[in-house]
Coordinates of C-alpha atoms in Angstrom, one line a residue:
M100 CA 0.0 0.0 0.0
N101 CA 1.6 3.2 -1.1
I102 CA 0.5 5.7 1.6
L103 CA 1.0 9.2 0.3
D104 CA -0.1 10.9 3.6
R105 CA 3.4 10.5 5.1
D106 CA 2.7 12.4 8.3
L107 CA 0.5 9.5 9.4
L108 CA 3.5 7.3 9.3
T109 CA 5.2 9.3 12.0
D110 CA 2.8 7.9 14.7
T111 CA 2.7 4.2 14.4
P112 CA 1.6 1.5 14.7
I113 CA -1.6 1.9 12.8
I114 CA -4.0 -0.4 11.0
A115 CA -4.3 0.6 7.4
V116 CA -7.1 -0.6 5.1
D117 CA -6.9 -0.4 1.3
L118 CA -10.5 0.5 0.6
D119 CA -10.3 -0.5 -3.0
V120 CA -9.1 -4.0 -2.1
M121 CA -11.7 -4.4 0.6
E122 CA -14.5 -3.4 -1.6
R123 CA -13.2 -5.7 -4.4
N124 CA -13.2 -8.6 -1.8
I125 CA -16.8 -7.8 -0.8
R126 CA -17.9 -7.8 -4.5
R127 CA -16.1 -11.1 -5.3
M128 CA -17.6 -13.0 -2.4
Q129 CA -21.1 -11.7 -3.1
Q130 CA -20.7 -12.8 -6.8
L131 CA -19.5 -16.2 -5.7
A132 CA -22.6 -16.6 -3.5
A133 CA -24.9 -15.4 -6.3
E134 CA -23.4 -17.8 -8.8
A135 CA -23.8 -20.7 -6.4
G136 CA -27.4 -19.7 -5.6
V137 CA -26.7 -19.4 -1.8
K138 CA -27.3 -16.5 0.6
L139 CA -24.2 -14.7 2.0
R140 CA -24.4 -13.9 5.7
P141 CA -20.9 -12.6 6.4
H142 CA -19.4 -13.0 9.8
T143 CA -18.7 -9.4 11.0
K144 CA -16.5 -10.5 14.0
T145 CA -13.6 -10.0 11.5
H146 CA -14.1 -6.2 11.1
K147 CA -16.4 -5.4 14.0
S148 CA -17.5 -2.3 12.1
P149 CA -21.0 -1.2 11.3
Y150 CA -19.6 0.8 8.4
I151 CA -18.1 -2.3 6.7
A152 CA -21.2 -4.4 7.6
L153 CA -23.4 -1.9 5.8
K154 CA -21.0 -2.1 2.8
Q155 CA -21.6 -5.9 2.7
L156 CA -25.3 -5.5 3.0
E157 CA -25.3 -2.9 0.2
A158 CA -23.5 -5.4 -2.0
G159 CA -26.2 -8.0 -1.5
A160 CA -25.6 -9.8 1.7
S161 CA -28.9 -11.3 3.1
G162 CA -28.0 -10.4 6.7
I163 CA -25.0 -10.6 9.0
T164 CA -23.5 -13.0 11.6
V165 CA -22.0 -11.9 14.9
A166 CA -20.0 -13.8 17.5
T167 CA -21.5 -12.2 20.6
L168 CA -24.6 -10.5 21.9
G169 CA -22.5 -7.4 22.4
E170 CA -21.6 -7.3 18.7
A171 CA -25.2 -7.8 17.9
E172 CA -26.2 -4.7 20.0
V173 CA -23.6 -2.6 18.2
M174 CA -24.8 -3.7 14.8
A175 CA -28.5 -3.1 15.7
D176 CA -27.6 0.4 16.9
A177 CA -26.4 1.0 13.3
G178 CA -29.8 0.0 12.0
I179 CA -28.9 -3.6 10.9
D180 CA -31.9 -5.8 11.7
D181 CA -31.2 -9.3 10.3
I182 CA -28.6 -10.8 12.7
L183 CA -27.5 -14.3 13.4
I184 CA -25.9 -14.6 16.9
A185 CA -23.6 -17.6 16.3
Y186 CA -23.0 -18.3 20.0
P187 CA -25.2 -19.8 22.7
L188 CA -26.7 -17.3 25.1
V189 CA -26.6 -18.6 28.7
G190 CA -27.5 -16.7 31.9
R191 CA -30.2 -14.4 33.1
R192 CA -28.5 -11.1 32.1
K193 CA -27.8 -12.3 28.6
L194 CA -31.3 -13.4 28.1
E195 CA -32.6 -10.1 29.4
R196 CA -30.3 -8.2 26.9
F197 CA -31.5 -10.6 24.2
S198 CA -35.1 -9.9 25.0
R199 CA -34.5 -6.1 24.8
L200 CA -32.7 -6.5 21.5
L201 CA -35.6 -8.5 20.0
N202 CA -37.6 -5.3 20.1
R203 CA -35.1 -3.7 17.6
A204 CA -33.9 -6.5 15.3
D205 CA -34.8 -9.8 13.8
L206 CA -32.5 -12.2 15.6
T207 CA -31.6 -15.8 15.0
V208 CA -29.6 -17.7 17.7
A209 CA -27.2 -20.7 17.3
F210 CA -26.6 -23.3 20.0
D211 CA -26.4 -27.1 20.4
D212 CA -28.2 -28.0 23.6
I213 CA -31.7 -28.2 25.0
E214 CA -30.6 -26.4 28.2
V215 CA -29.7 -23.3 26.2
A216 CA -32.8 -23.7 24.1
K217 CA -35.1 -23.5 27.1
G218 CA -33.8 -20.0 28.0
I219 CA -34.4 -18.8 24.4
N220 CA -37.8 -20.4 24.4
D221 CA -38.7 -18.5 27.6
V222 CA -37.8 -15.2 25.9
G223 CA -40.0 -16.2 22.9
E224 CA -42.9 -16.9 25.2
A225 CA -42.5 -13.5 26.9
H226 CA -42.7 -11.8 23.4
R227 CA -45.4 -14.2 22.1
R228 CA -43.3 -14.9 19.0
K229 CA -41.3 -17.8 17.7
I230 CA -37.6 -17.3 17.7
P231 CA -35.7 -18.8 14.8
V232 CA -32.7 -20.9 15.8
Y233 CA -29.8 -22.7 14.1
I234 CA -28.4 -25.9 15.7
D235 CA -24.6 -26.5 15.6
V236 CA -23.5 -29.8 14.1
D237 CA -20.0 -31.1 14.5
T238 CA -18.6 -31.9 11.1
G239 CA -15.0 -32.2 12.1
L240 CA -13.9 -29.1 14.0
N241 CA -14.7 -30.7 17.4
R242 CA -16.0 -27.5 18.9
M243 CA -19.7 -26.8 19.0
G244 CA -22.3 -29.5 18.2
R245 CA -22.5 -33.2 18.2
D246 CA -21.9 -35.9 15.6
P247 CA -24.4 -35.5 12.7
V248 CA -26.3 -38.7 13.7
E249 CA -26.1 -38.2 17.5
S250 CA -27.5 -34.6 16.9
V251 CA -30.9 -35.9 15.7
P252 CA -32.6 -36.8 19.1
H253 CA -31.3 -33.5 20.6
I254 CA -32.6 -31.4 17.7
L255 CA -36.0 -33.2 17.9
E256 CA -36.2 -32.4 21.6
I257 CA -35.4 -28.7 20.9
A258 CA -38.0 -28.6 18.2
K259 CA -40.7 -29.6 20.7
L260 CA -40.3 -26.2 22.5
P261 CA -43.3 -24.1 21.4
W262 CA -41.6 -20.8 21.0
L263 CA -38.7 -21.9 18.9
E264 CA -38.4 -22.5 15.1
V265 CA -35.5 -24.8 14.1
R266 CA -34.7 -23.0 10.9
G267 CA -31.2 -24.2 10.2
L268 CA -28.2 -26.5 10.8
M269 CA -24.8 -24.8 10.9
S270 CA -21.2 -25.7 11.2
H271 CA -17.7 -24.1 11.0
T272 CA -15.0 -25.6 8.8
G273 CA -12.1 -24.1 10.7
H274 CA -10.3 -27.4 10.5
A275 CA -9.8 -26.7 6.8
Y276 CA -7.0 -24.3 7.7
A277 CA -4.9 -27.3 8.8
K278 CA -5.0 -28.9 5.4
D279 CA -2.1 -28.7 2.9
T280 CA -3.7 -28.8 -0.5
E281 CA -6.6 -27.3 -2.4
D282 CA -8.2 -30.7 -3.0
E283 CA -8.1 -31.4 0.8
I284 CA -9.7 -28.1 1.6
R285 CA -12.4 -28.7 -1.0
A286 CA -13.0 -32.2 0.4
V287 CA -13.5 -30.7 3.9
A288 CA -16.1 -28.3 2.5
I289 CA -18.0 -31.0 0.6
E290 CA -18.0 -33.4 3.6
D291 CA -19.1 -30.6 5.9
A292 CA -22.3 -29.9 4.0
T293 CA -22.9 -33.5 3.2
L294 CA -22.9 -34.5 6.9
M295 CA -25.3 -31.7 7.7
H296 CA -27.6 -32.9 4.8
K297 CA -27.5 -36.3 6.4
T298 CA -28.7 -34.8 9.6
K299 CA -31.4 -32.9 7.7
E300 CA -32.6 -36.2 6.1
L301 CA -32.8 -38.0 9.4
L302 CA -34.8 -35.2 10.9
A303 CA -37.2 -35.2 7.9
K304 CA -37.9 -38.9 8.6
H305 CA -39.2 -37.7 12.0
G306 CA -41.3 -35.0 10.4
L307 CA -39.0 -32.1 11.0
D308 CA -38.1 -30.0 8.0
V309 CA -35.1 -27.8 8.5
P310 CA -34.8 -25.4 5.5
E311 CA -31.3 -23.9 6.0
I312 CA -27.8 -25.5 5.8
S313 CA -25.4 -22.8 6.7
V314 CA -21.6 -23.3 6.1
G315 CA -18.8 -21.1 7.3
A316 CA -15.1 -20.2 6.9
T317 CA -13.2 -18.2 4.4
A318 CA -10.9 -21.1 3.8
T319 CA -13.6 -23.1 2.1
A320 CA -15.7 -20.2 0.7
R321 CA -14.2 -20.2 -2.8
F322 CA -15.5 -23.7 -3.3
I323 CA -19.1 -22.8 -2.7
K324 CA -20.2 -23.7 -6.2
D325 CA -18.9 -27.3 -5.5
I326 CA -20.5 -27.6 -2.1
P327 CA -23.8 -29.5 -2.3
Y328 CA -26.8 -28.8 -0.1
A329 CA -25.6 -25.5 1.3
T330 CA -28.2 -22.7 1.3
E331 CA -26.2 -20.1 3.1
M332 CA -22.5 -19.2 3.7
R333 CA -20.9 -17.3 6.5
P334 CA -17.3 -16.4 5.7
G335 CA -15.7 -13.5 7.6
M336 CA -12.0 -13.0 7.0
Y337 CA -12.5 -12.6 3.2
V338 CA -13.3 -8.9 3.7
F339 CA -9.6 -8.3 4.6
N340 CA -7.8 -11.7 4.2
D341 CA -4.6 -12.5 6.0
R342 CA -1.7 -14.9 6.2
F343 CA -3.9 -17.8 7.3
V344 CA -6.2 -17.4 4.3
M345 CA -3.2 -17.0 1.9
A346 CA -1.8 -20.3 3.2
T347 CA -5.0 -22.1 2.1
G348 CA -4.8 -20.6 -1.4
G349 CA -7.8 -18.5 -0.7
A350 CA -6.1 -15.2 -1.3
D351 CA -2.9 -13.6 -2.7
E352 CA -0.9 -10.8 -1.2
D353 CA -2.7 -8.4 -3.4
D354 CA -6.1 -9.5 -1.9
C355 CA -5.0 -8.6 1.6
A356 CA -6.7 -5.3 2.4
V357 CA -5.1 -4.6 5.8
S358 CA -1.6 -3.8 6.7
V359 CA -0.2 -3.1 10.1
I360 CA 2.1 -0.1 9.6
A361 CA 5.0 -0.3 12.0
T362 CA 8.3 1.6 12.5
V363 CA 11.8 0.3 13.0
V364 CA 12.7 1.6 16.4
A365 CA 16.0 -0.2 17.1
R366 CA 18.7 -2.1 15.1
P367 CA 20.9 -3.7 17.8
T368 CA 22.7 -6.1 15.5
A369 CA 23.1 -6.8 11.8
D370 CA 20.8 -9.8 12.1
R371 CA 18.1 -8.2 14.4
L372 CA 15.9 -5.2 14.3
I373 CA 12.9 -4.1 16.5
I374 CA 9.6 -2.7 15.4
D375 CA 7.0 -0.9 17.4
A376 CA 4.3 -3.6 16.8
G377 CA 4.1 -6.3 19.4
S378 CA 1.4 -8.6 20.7
K379 CA -0.8 -5.6 21.5
T380 CA -0.9 -4.9 17.8
L381 CA -0.2 -8.1 15.9
A382 CA -1.9 -10.4 18.4
S383 CA -0.2 -13.7 19.3
D384 CA -1.6 -16.2 16.8
A385 CA 1.5 -18.1 15.5
F386 CA 1.8 -19.2 11.9
R387 CA 2.7 -22.8 11.3
G388 CA 5.4 -21.7 8.9
G389 CA 6.9 -19.5 11.5
G390 CA 6.7 -15.8 12.4
F391 CA 3.9 -13.4 13.5
G392 CA 3.1 -11.8 10.1
T393 CA 4.5 -11.2 6.7
I394 CA 6.5 -8.0 6.1
R395 CA 5.6 -6.9 2.6
G396 CA 8.5 -6.6 0.2
H397 CA 11.0 -8.1 2.6
G398 CA 10.9 -11.8 2.2
N399 CA 14.2 -12.3 4.2
L400 CA 12.7 -10.7 7.4
V401 CA 10.9 -12.9 9.9
I402 CA 9.0 -11.5 12.9
K403 CA 10.4 -14.1 15.2
S404 CA 8.8 -13.1 18.5
L405 CA 6.6 -10.5 20.2
S406 CA 6.5 -8.9 23.6
E407 CA 3.7 -6.5 24.3
E408 CA 5.1 -3.4 22.4
H409 CA 8.0 -4.9 20.6
G410 CA 8.4 -7.1 17.6
R411 CA 11.7 -8.9 17.2
V412 CA 12.6 -9.3 13.6
E413 CA 15.3 -11.7 12.4
V414 CA 17.3 -10.5 9.3
H415 CA 18.3 -13.3 7.0
G416 CA 21.0 -11.9 4.8
D417 CA 21.0 -8.1 4.2
T418 CA 18.5 -5.3 4.6
D419 CA 18.9 -1.6 4.3
L420 CA 16.2 -0.9 6.8
K421 CA 17.2 1.6 9.5
I422 CA 15.7 3.3 12.5
G423 CA 12.7 5.4 11.5
D424 CA 11.9 3.3 8.4
V425 CA 8.3 2.1 8.1
V426 CA 7.2 -1.5 7.2
E427 CA 3.9 -3.0 6.2
I428 CA 2.8 -6.3 7.8
I429 CA 0.1 -8.7 6.7
P430 CA -1.1 -10.2 10.0
N431 CA -1.3 -14.0 10.6
H432 CA -4.9 -13.8 11.8
I433 CA -6.8 -10.6 11.1
C434 CA -9.7 -11.0 13.5
P435 CA -7.8 -10.5 16.8
V436 CA -5.7 -7.8 15.2
I437 CA -8.8 -5.7 14.4
N438 CA -10.1 -6.4 17.9
L439 CA -7.0 -4.7 19.4
A440 CA -7.5 -1.5 17.5
D441 CA -9.8 1.4 18.3
E442 CA -9.9 2.6 14.7
L443 CA -8.9 1.6 11.2
Y444 CA -7.4 4.1 8.7
G445 CA -9.0 3.7 5.3
F446 CA -6.9 4.7 2.3
R447 CA -7.9 5.0 -1.3
G448 CA -5.2 5.7 -3.9
G449 CA -2.7 6.2 -1.0
R450 CA -4.8 9.0 0.5
L451 CA -6.6 8.8 3.8
E452 CA -10.3 8.8 3.0
R453 CA -11.8 7.9 6.3
V454 CA -11.2 6.7 9.9
I455 CA -13.4 3.7 10.6
P456 CA -14.2 3.1 14.3
V457 CA -14.0 -0.5 15.4
S458 CA -17.2 0.0 17.3
A459 CA -17.7 -3.7 18.4
R460 CA -14.1 -4.2 19.6
G461 CA -13.9 -5.8 23.0
K462 CA -17.6 -6.8 23.0
N463 CA -16.9 -10.3 24.2
R464 CA -20.1 -10.6 26.2

């Protein structure tokens, strides 16, 4: 990113967004969804910004996904009213907040257990309206949900609750990031939807029709036209992309819309320099190939370790970087990097166009 507003580079680290690249990413994913005939419900936990969520909706997204109730509240404050909360809501206070939010937005909630379902059902009864829910199915990530076959009796029990509508089955194909080849990643995506379809068929034999099969993860999103049975997709990181997505073949460096701009603040030895971006900026997600981000244009530099404010960079060979020079870093995992920032600096053609507040940062409740 060729930043022409050089004065901004004297007060780093900053999170810079190439708006042209971001908007191109939004258009591309929307086009993929349209060509596959599925709905796109992007996961906004990546950017945590109502401004960017509205861009996705303007491009044709059917609604949004959020990770927490707090994120849902921020998005509803911005006038967004079709929200999937992809996290179980447990506890009196959360259910009270959920009840209040139902007065302002159309909400769907995801969970995997009857005990969670009972709390949501009580809220539906209080409002005298059925609440749509998605049920998590474990298709290989081993996080939320049960085995596709074992899920069936639990889902049937949930469906008996009078104020819930079991509208969808959902999963997350995060395990695809551990695969090494494009064929392996595609196979994960196909297996994921096929397993949920199996659950759907078993439920239908018991008289329960579940219309939506919702798949997630940017790693598998580009194969959506090859994925059978899916009716909806929920990728998140595609809006910015990062080193993890690049490693799956899902993006090139030119598709990465965000750079962490950092300054060289020390050069103690010929093979070591220090930048002003540590774990408070780059987060601590390690890359299986090593390092804590890719420094654009400097393939022989490795961000070897992080303390809170310092990044220790190993120099392999030679570099002419000196104290005061600025580097651009593609993060390993973009989601926690954004969550560490109060604001994003949006550039177009190298000029600062807008500062984008990260309004939902830290909303982990």
